[in-house]
């Protein structure tokens, strides 16, 4: 570590040595897990609070068979990581750095016996004013979280490319309120849609093209495309398209007896009425023929939020799809497949409404078992740092019961209508009137007995900023 960095950290009081408690369990040789995702989190200080220059770090809690007691925050210097801070919680401010200089950090968890677990991911962050700005500057307006997805890619078609084992695709660019960062291309192979890592994408103002390599020359594939914006929001998927991987150089004709002719394209898909299928839909379409004389099979696909679900193979031109949400529309496409594996072009998309009576689909972010079971208990602490017109709040959820919480929704109400959440972290934050909810992500949905979870948000207010007086977890009151 350079003398400047070391001196700066020491002067900030942030360099410390790990001290093991005397009660460390003898014989414990099992290290903790790696900490969860390490990221540059919002700064927990009011503008002008004079915390100096540095970086604010947050990470997911590690787990251990006995218990995690501390975390070593490490910085990379001259190709090696050096511990600069020991802390007991999943967050730390590292000050005494050089304004504008980038630093690479990672975190290691330790248990009471001194066992060190594997490191977290590495994070490179640029040092800035820890109050968010020079003390003489006014506070900025909090930036709202971008949760608006791009529009779905339209007009997906194939184009010729003279590269062996490749497919060319072209489509109309999606639009977004912030901007498109990339497109993800998915290919149907081995009975599943997989995101291909071998797509070369060219994004232009009037069109987007992709060349997908690494395919089997002469084989048929299905594709769809999803747009991704700069905030990571994904669009709905494009329509399905079928393409045959290029054979280059082309052969004059296939080997005798080789079937390379695809079946006809299915048409006329429609919902069949007269059958009671709660939460389901009965679909039928016109049969197609194949040059082999053997009726083809049919593969049915249902469009989801960001992809396609495979509804199975059918020997006849019909299918009953169940397990849907009653009254909700669903879009389908069907593809014919002959015995040689040749695929037809997909049918035109068809949208049908599931019959009433089906069970509602679970929330995308909250586990369907998000309820407080017997032996449950919770405690919530709410710590706000307030300045003129704004505030930053850290919320700690502690499982005080004997059973794990598997999926959670935190709820509380602001005392005043003028208080509002502007953006948050470690949860999906929503507000309706004065009521605020925070829902788990997949990576932090489980809170084990005795564990605490740290989340928070930035807010704005006018007048005064009183704290909420009551909190619930999955509808159960917390202390």
Coordinates of C-alpha atoms in Angstrom, one line a residue:
X1 CA 0.0 0.0 0.0
X2 CA 1.3 3.4 -0.8
X3 CA 2.4 5.7 2.0
X4 CA -0.2 8.3 1.0
X5 CA -3.1 5.8 1.1
X6 CA -1.9 4.2 4.3
X7 CA -1.5 7.6 6.0
X8 CA -4.9 8.8 4.9
X9 CA -6.7 5.7 6.1
X10 CA -4.8 5.9 9.5
X11 CA -5.7 9.5 10.0
X12 CA -9.4 8.7 9.4
X13 CA -9.2 6.0 12.0
X14 CA -10.2 3.3 9.6
X15 CA -7.2 0.9 9.8
X16 CA -7.8 -1.8 12.4
X17 CA -6.6 -5.2 13.3
X18 CA -9.1 -8.1 13.9
X19 CA -9.4 -9.0 17.5
X20 CA -10.9 -12.4 18.2
X21 CA -13.3 -12.8 21.1
X22 CA -12.1 -14.9 24.0
X23 CA -15.2 -17.1 23.7
X24 CA -14.2 -18.3 20.2
X25 CA -15.4 -21.8 19.9
X26 CA -12.4 -24.3 20.0
X27 CA -12.3 -26.7 17.1
X28 CA -14.3 -24.7 14.7
X29 CA -12.5 -25.0 11.3
X30 CA -15.5 -24.2 9.0
X31 CA -15.0 -20.8 7.4
X32 CA -17.9 -18.4 6.6
X33 CA -19.4 -18.1 3.2
X34 CA -18.4 -15.3 0.8
X35 CA -20.2 -12.1 1.5
X36 CA -23.1 -11.2 -0.8
X37 CA -22.8 -8.7 -3.7
X38 CA -20.4 -5.8 -2.9
X39 CA -21.6 -2.4 -4.3
X40 CA -21.1 1.3 -4.0
X41 CA -24.1 2.2 -1.9
X42 CA -25.8 5.6 -1.3
X43 CA -24.0 7.8 1.1
X44 CA -25.4 7.7 4.6
X45 CA -24.7 11.4 5.4
X46 CA -26.3 14.8 5.0
X47 CA -24.6 17.2 2.6
X48 CA -21.9 19.2 4.3
X49 CA -21.4 16.8 7.2
X50 CA -17.7 16.8 6.6
X51 CA -16.9 13.1 6.4
X52 CA -14.1 13.8 4.0
X53 CA -13.2 12.1 0.8
X54 CA -13.7 8.4 0.2
X55 CA -16.1 5.6 -0.7
X56 CA -19.2 4.2 0.9
X57 CA -19.5 0.4 0.6
X58 CA -22.3 -2.1 1.2
X59 CA -22.5 -5.9 0.8
X60 CA -24.7 -8.8 1.6
X61 CA -24.3 -10.6 4.9
X62 CA -22.2 -13.8 4.9
X63 CA -23.3 -17.0 6.7
X64 CA -21.5 -19.3 9.0
X65 CA -22.2 -22.6 11.0
X66 CA -21.5 -20.7 14.3
X67 CA -21.7 -17.1 13.4
X68 CA -20.0 -14.3 11.5
X69 CA -18.3 -11.8 13.9
X70 CA -16.6 -9.4 11.6
X71 CA -15.7 -8.4 8.0
X72 CA -12.3 -7.3 6.7
X73 CA -12.6 -4.5 4.1
X74 CA -9.6 -4.8 1.8
X75 CA -8.2 -2.5 -0.9
X76 CA -6.0 -3.5 -3.9
X77 CA -2.6 -1.8 -4.0
X78 CA 0.3 -2.8 -6.2
X79 CA -1.5 -6.0 -7.3
X80 CA -2.3 -7.3 -3.8
X81 CA -5.2 -6.8 -1.3
X82 CA -4.5 -5.3 2.1
X83 CA -7.0 -5.1 5.0
X84 CA -7.8 -1.5 5.8
X85 CA -10.9 -1.7 8.0
X86 CA -12.7 -4.3 10.3
X87 CA -16.4 -3.9 10.8
X88 CA -19.2 -6.0 12.3
X89 CA -22.0 -5.1 9.9
X90 CA -22.4 -5.3 6.1
X91 CA -21.3 -1.8 5.4
X92 CA -18.4 0.6 5.8
X93 CA -17.3 4.1 5.0
X94 CA -13.6 4.3 3.8
X95 CA -12.4 7.8 4.0
X96 CA -9.0 9.5 3.7
X97 CA -8.8 8.7 0.0
X98 CA -7.7 11.0 -2.9
X99 CA -10.5 12.8 -4.7
X100 CA -11.1 11.4 -8.2
X101 CA -8.8 8.4 -7.8
X102 CA -10.2 4.9 -8.4
X103 CA -9.8 2.1 -5.8
X104 CA -10.6 -1.6 -6.0
X105 CA -12.1 -3.2 -2.9
X106 CA -13.3 -6.6 -1.7
X107 CA -14.6 -8.0 1.6
X108 CA -13.8 -11.1 3.6
X109 CA -15.9 -12.5 6.5
X110 CA -14.5 -14.0 9.7
X111 CA -16.1 -16.1 12.4
X112 CA -15.4 -16.2 16.1
X113 CA -12.7 -18.8 15.7
X114 CA -10.8 -16.6 13.2
X115 CA -11.7 -18.6 10.1
X116 CA -11.7 -16.4 7.0
X117 CA -14.1 -17.2 4.2
X118 CA -13.7 -16.6 0.5
X119 CA -13.7 -13.0 -0.7
X120 CA -16.6 -11.1 -2.2
X121 CA -16.6 -9.8 -5.7
X122 CA -14.2 -7.0 -6.5
X123 CA -15.6 -3.5 -6.8
X124 CA -13.8 -0.5 -8.4
X125 CA -15.1 2.8 -7.2
X126 CA -13.9 6.4 -7.5
X127 CA -13.4 8.4 -4.3
X128 CA -15.6 11.5 -3.9
X129 CA -16.9 13.8 -1.2
X130 CA -18.6 11.5 1.4
X131 CA -21.3 14.1 1.9
X132 CA -22.1 13.7 -1.8
X133 CA -20.7 17.2 -2.7
X134 CA -18.3 19.9 -1.6
X135 CA -19.7 21.5 1.6
X136 CA -20.3 24.8 -0.2
X137 CA -22.6 23.2 -2.8
X138 CA -26.4 22.9 -2.4
X139 CA -27.8 19.3 -2.0
X140 CA -28.8 17.7 -5.3
X141 CA -32.3 16.4 -6.0
X142 CA -32.5 12.7 -5.4
X143 CA -32.5 10.7 -8.6
X144 CA -35.5 8.4 -8.9
X145 CA -34.9 4.7 -9.6
X146 CA -35.5 3.8 -13.3
X147 CA -37.9 0.9 -13.4
X148 CA -39.3 1.6 -16.9
X149 CA -38.4 -1.2 -19.3
X150 CA -37.6 -0.6 -22.9
X151 CA -40.2 -1.3 -25.6
X152 CA -40.0 -4.8 -27.0
X153 CA -37.9 -5.4 -30.2
X154 CA -40.2 -5.5 -33.3
X155 CA -39.8 -6.8 -36.8
X156 CA -37.3 -9.6 -36.0
X157 CA -36.4 -11.3 -39.3
X158 CA -33.4 -13.3 -40.6
X159 CA -30.7 -12.2 -43.0
X160 CA -28.1 -14.1 -44.9
X161 CA -24.5 -14.2 -43.6
X162 CA -21.7 -16.1 -45.3
X163 CA -20.2 -17.5 -42.2
X164 CA -20.3 -21.3 -41.6
X165 CA -22.5 -22.3 -38.7
X166 CA -24.0 -18.8 -38.2
X167 CA -27.3 -17.0 -38.5
X168 CA -28.0 -13.4 -39.2
X169 CA -30.8 -11.4 -37.5
X170 CA -32.1 -7.9 -37.9
X171 CA -34.8 -5.9 -36.1
X172 CA -36.2 -2.5 -35.4
X173 CA -34.5 -0.8 -32.4
X174 CA -36.3 -0.6 -29.1
X175 CA -36.9 2.8 -27.3
X176 CA -36.3 3.7 -23.7
X177 CA -36.7 6.7 -21.4
X178 CA -33.0 6.6 -20.5
X179 CA -31.3 4.6 -23.3
X180 CA -30.7 1.0 -24.5
X181 CA -27.4 -0.5 -23.4
X182 CA -27.5 -3.8 -25.2
X183 CA -29.7 -6.6 -26.6
X184 CA -29.8 -10.2 -25.4
X185 CA -30.3 -12.9 -28.1
X186 CA -31.8 -16.3 -27.1
X187 CA -31.7 -19.5 -29.1
X188 CA -33.8 -22.7 -28.8
X189 CA -31.3 -25.6 -28.5
X190 CA -31.4 -28.9 -26.6
X191 CA -35.1 -28.3 -25.6
X192 CA -34.5 -24.9 -23.9
X193 CA -34.0 -21.3 -24.7
X194 CA -30.5 -20.2 -23.8
X195 CA -28.9 -16.8 -24.0
X196 CA -26.1 -17.0 -26.6
X197 CA -22.7 -15.6 -25.8
X198 CA -21.7 -15.8 -29.4
X199 CA -23.8 -12.9 -30.9
X200 CA -22.0 -10.0 -32.5
X201 CA -24.5 -7.1 -32.3
X202 CA -24.4 -3.8 -34.3
X203 CA -26.7 -1.1 -32.9
X204 CA -27.6 1.6 -35.4
X205 CA -30.3 4.3 -35.3
X206 CA -32.5 2.7 -37.9
X207 CA -31.9 -1.0 -37.3
X208 CA -30.1 -3.5 -35.1
X209 CA -28.2 -6.5 -36.6
X210 CA -26.7 -9.6 -35.0
X211 CA -24.6 -12.5 -36.2
X212 CA -25.0 -15.6 -34.0
X213 CA -22.0 -18.0 -34.4
X214 CA -21.2 -21.4 -33.0
X215 CA -24.3 -23.2 -34.4
X216 CA -24.4 -26.5 -36.3
X217 CA -24.3 -25.8 -40.0
X218 CA -27.5 -26.8 -41.7
X219 CA -29.6 -27.1 -38.5
X220 CA -32.8 -25.2 -37.7
X221 CA -33.0 -22.9 -34.6
X222 CA -35.6 -20.6 -33.0
X223 CA -34.6 -17.1 -31.8
X224 CA -36.0 -14.2 -29.9
X225 CA -34.4 -10.9 -28.7
X226 CA -34.8 -8.8 -25.5
X227 CA -33.7 -5.2 -25.0
X228 CA -31.9 -4.1 -21.9
X229 CA -31.6 -0.5 -20.7
X230 CA -28.9 1.3 -18.8
X231 CA -30.6 0.6 -15.5
X232 CA -30.8 -3.2 -16.2
X233 CA -34.5 -3.2 -17.0
X234 CA -35.5 -5.9 -19.6
X235 CA -38.1 -5.5 -22.3
X236 CA -40.7 -8.0 -23.3
X237 CA -39.4 -10.5 -25.9
X238 CA -39.7 -10.1 -29.6
X239 CA -41.7 -12.5 -31.6
X240 CA -40.1 -15.9 -32.4
X241 CA -38.3 -16.4 -35.7
X242 CA -36.8 -19.5 -37.2
X243 CA -33.5 -19.6 -39.0
X244 CA -31.2 -22.3 -40.5
X245 CA -27.5 -22.0 -39.7
X246 CA -25.4 -21.2 -42.8
X247 CA -23.5 -23.9 -44.6
X248 CA -20.5 -22.2 -46.1
X249 CA -19.3 -23.0 -48.7
X250 CA -22.8 -24.2 -49.8
X251 CA -23.2 -27.7 -51.1
X252 CA -24.7 -28.4 -54.5
X253 CA -27.4 -30.6 -53.0
X254 CA -28.1 -32.6 -49.9
X255 CA -27.0 -36.2 -49.6
X256 CA -29.5 -38.7 -51.0
X257 CA -32.2 -39.5 -48.5
X258 CA -31.5 -36.5 -46.4
X259 CA -34.6 -34.5 -45.5
X260 CA -33.9 -30.8 -45.4
X261 CA -37.5 -29.5 -46.2
X262 CA -39.3 -27.9 -43.2
X263 CA -43.0 -28.6 -42.5
X264 CA -45.6 -26.0 -43.4
X265 CA -46.2 -23.0 -41.2
X266 CA -49.1 -23.5 -38.7
X267 CA -52.0 -21.0 -39.1
X268 CA -55.4 -20.3 -37.7
X269 CA -54.6 -20.5 -34.0
X270 CA -57.7 -19.8 -31.9
X271 CA -59.2 -20.5 -28.5
X272 CA -61.8 -23.3 -28.4
X273 CA -64.9 -22.5 -26.3
X274 CA -67.3 -24.8 -24.6
X275 CA -65.0 -26.6 -22.1
X276 CA -64.6 -25.5 -18.5
X277 CA -60.9 -25.0 -17.8
X278 CA -60.4 -22.7 -14.8
X279 CA -57.1 -20.8 -15.1
X280 CA -56.6 -22.3 -18.6
X281 CA -57.1 -22.0 -22.3
X282 CA -57.9 -24.6 -25.0
X283 CA -56.0 -23.7 -28.2
X284 CA -56.3 -25.3 -31.7
X285 CA -54.8 -24.5 -35.1
X286 CA -54.8 -25.9 -38.6
X287 CA -52.7 -29.0 -39.2
X288 CA -49.8 -28.8 -41.6
X289 CA -48.2 -31.4 -43.8
X290 CA -44.6 -32.5 -44.4
X291 CA -42.9 -33.8 -47.5
X292 CA -42.0 -37.0 -45.7
X293 CA -45.7 -37.9 -45.5
X294 CA -45.5 -38.3 -41.7
X295 CA -47.5 -35.8 -39.7
X296 CA -45.2 -33.4 -37.9
X297 CA -45.1 -32.7 -34.2
X298 CA -46.1 -29.3 -32.8
X299 CA -44.1 -27.3 -30.2
X300 CA -46.2 -24.6 -28.3
X301 CA -44.6 -21.6 -26.7
X302 CA -46.1 -19.0 -24.4
X303 CA -44.7 -15.5 -24.1
X304 CA -43.6 -14.4 -20.6
X305 CA -42.4 -11.1 -19.2
X306 CA -38.9 -11.5 -20.7
X307 CA -38.9 -14.7 -22.7
X308 CA -40.9 -17.8 -23.7
X309 CA -42.1 -20.8 -21.7
X310 CA -42.3 -24.2 -23.5
X311 CA -45.8 -25.7 -23.1
X312 CA -44.8 -29.0 -24.6
X313 CA -45.0 -31.2 -27.7
X314 CA -48.3 -32.2 -29.3
X315 CA -49.0 -34.9 -31.9
X316 CA -52.2 -33.2 -32.9
X317 CA -52.9 -29.5 -33.7
X318 CA -54.3 -28.6 -30.3
X319 CA -53.3 -28.1 -26.7
X320 CA -54.8 -27.3 -23.3
X321 CA -52.7 -24.9 -21.2
X322 CA -53.5 -24.8 -17.5
X323 CA -51.9 -23.2 -14.4
X324 CA -52.6 -19.6 -15.7
X325 CA -54.1 -16.6 -13.9
X326 CA -57.8 -16.4 -14.7
X327 CA -58.8 -13.4 -16.7
X328 CA -55.2 -12.5 -17.8
X329 CA -54.2 -12.5 -21.5
X330 CA -51.4 -14.7 -22.7
X331 CA -49.7 -14.8 -26.1
X332 CA -48.7 -18.0 -27.9
X333 CA -46.8 -19.2 -31.0
X334 CA -46.6 -22.7 -32.3
X335 CA -43.9 -24.4 -34.5
X336 CA -44.2 -27.6 -36.5
X337 CA -41.3 -30.1 -36.4
X338 CA -40.7 -33.1 -38.6
X339 CA -39.0 -36.4 -37.8
X340 CA -35.7 -35.1 -39.3
X341 CA -35.7 -32.1 -36.9
X342 CA -36.6 -29.5 -39.5
X343 CA -38.6 -26.6 -38.0
X344 CA -41.3 -24.6 -39.6
X345 CA -41.6 -20.9 -39.3
X346 CA -43.5 -20.0 -36.1
X347 CA -47.2 -19.2 -36.4
X348 CA -48.4 -15.6 -36.0
X349 CA -48.7 -14.7 -32.4
X350 CA -52.1 -15.3 -30.9
X351 CA -53.4 -13.8 -27.6
X352 CA -56.0 -15.7 -25.5
X353 CA -57.5 -14.9 -22.1
X354 CA -57.3 -17.6 -19.5
X355 CA -60.7 -18.7 -18.1
X356 CA -61.7 -17.3 -14.7
X357 CA -61.0 -19.3 -11.6
X358 CA -57.3 -19.9 -11.8
X359 CA -54.9 -19.2 -9.0
X360 CA -53.1 -15.9 -9.2
X361 CA -49.5 -16.0 -10.1
X362 CA -47.1 -15.2 -7.2
X363 CA -45.2 -11.9 -7.1
X364 CA -42.0 -11.8 -9.1
X365 CA -40.0 -10.5 -6.2
X366 CA -41.7 -12.1 -3.1
X367 CA -41.7 -15.8 -2.4
X368 CA -45.2 -17.4 -2.4
X369 CA -44.4 -18.5 1.2
X370 CA -43.8 -14.9 2.3
X371 CA -45.7 -15.2 5.6
X372 CA -44.8 -15.4 9.2
X373 CA -44.8 -19.0 10.5
X374 CA -45.1 -20.2 14.0
X375 CA -42.0 -19.3 16.1
X376 CA -41.6 -16.1 14.1
X377 CA -40.7 -12.7 15.5
X378 CA -39.2 -9.5 14.2
X379 CA -37.6 -6.2 15.2
X380 CA -37.2 -3.2 13.0
X381 CA -35.0 -0.2 13.6
X382 CA -35.3 3.1 11.6
X383 CA -32.4 5.5 11.7
X384 CA -32.7 8.7 9.6
X385 CA -30.2 11.4 8.9
X386 CA -32.1 14.5 8.0
X387 CA -31.1 17.8 6.4
X388 CA -33.2 20.6 4.9
X389 CA -35.7 19.0 2.5
X390 CA -34.1 15.5 2.4
X391 CA -33.1 12.5 4.4
X392 CA -31.3 9.1 4.2
X393 CA -32.7 6.2 6.3
X394 CA -31.1 2.9 7.2
X395 CA -33.6 0.2 8.1
X396 CA -32.6 -2.9 10.0
X397 CA -34.8 -6.0 10.0
X398 CA -33.9 -8.6 12.7
X399 CA -35.4 -12.0 12.9
X400 CA -36.1 -12.5 16.6
X401 CA -37.9 -15.8 16.2
X402 CA -36.9 -19.4 15.9
X403 CA -38.0 -20.0 12.3
X404 CA -36.4 -18.6 9.1
X405 CA -38.3 -15.9 7.1
X406 CA -38.4 -17.1 3.5
X407 CA -39.6 -14.1 1.5
X408 CA -40.6 -10.8 3.1
X409 CA -42.5 -7.6 2.7
X410 CA -41.8 -4.7 5.1
X411 CA -44.6 -2.2 5.7
X412 CA -44.9 1.1 7.5
X413 CA -46.6 4.5 7.1
X414 CA -45.2 8.0 7.2
X415 CA -46.9 10.2 9.7
X416 CA -47.1 13.1 7.2
X417 CA -48.3 13.1 3.6
X418 CA -45.4 15.4 2.7
X419 CA -42.8 12.6 3.3
X420 CA -41.9 10.4 0.4
X421 CA -39.4 7.8 -0.8
X422 CA -37.3 8.9 -3.8
X423 CA -35.1 5.8 -4.2
X424 CA -33.8 2.9 -2.2
X425 CA -31.5 -0.1 -2.1
X426 CA -31.5 -3.8 -1.0
X427 CA -35.3 -4.0 -1.7
X428 CA -38.0 -3.0 -4.2
X429 CA -39.5 0.2 -2.6
X430 CA -43.0 1.4 -3.4
X431 CA -45.2 4.1 -1.9
X432 CA -49.0 4.7 -2.1
X433 CA -50.1 7.7 -0.2
X434 CA -48.3 7.5 3.1
X435 CA -48.0 3.7 3.0
X436 CA -44.6 2.4 2.1
X437 CA -43.6 -1.2 1.3
X438 CA -40.2 -2.8 0.7
X439 CA -40.1 -6.3 -0.9
X440 CA -37.2 -8.7 -1.0
X441 CA -35.0 -9.5 -3.9
X442 CA -34.2 -13.1 -4.7
X443 CA -30.7 -12.9 -3.2
X444 CA -31.9 -11.6 0.2
X445 CA -35.3 -13.2 0.7
X446 CA -34.2 -15.5 3.6
X447 CA -33.6 -14.1 7.1
X448 CA -32.4 -16.8 9.4
X449 CA -33.2 -16.7 13.2
X450 CA -31.0 -14.1 14.9
X451 CA -29.8 -12.6 11.6
X452 CA -30.3 -8.9 10.7
X453 CA -30.9 -7.5 7.2
X454 CA -29.9 -4.0 6.3
X455 CA -31.7 -1.9 3.7
X456 CA -32.5 1.8 3.2
X457 CA -33.7 4.6 1.1
X458 CA -33.4 8.3 0.3
X459 CA -36.4 10.5 0.9
X460 CA -37.7 14.1 0.6
X461 CA -40.1 16.1 2.9
X462 CA -41.4 19.5 3.6
X463 CA -42.0 20.9 7.1
X464 CA -41.0 18.2 9.5
X465 CA -39.7 14.6 9.1
X466 CA -41.1 12.5 12.0
X467 CA -40.3 8.8 12.1
X468 CA -42.9 6.0 11.5
X469 CA -44.3 4.6 14.7
X470 CA -45.1 1.0 13.6
X471 CA -43.7 -1.6 11.3
X472 CA -44.9 -4.9 9.9
X473 CA -43.2 -7.9 8.3
X474 CA -45.5 -10.0 6.1
X475 CA -48.4 -8.4 7.9
X476 CA -47.2 -9.2 11.4
X477 CA -46.3 -6.3 13.8
X478 CA -42.6 -6.0 14.7
X479 CA -41.1 -4.6 17.9

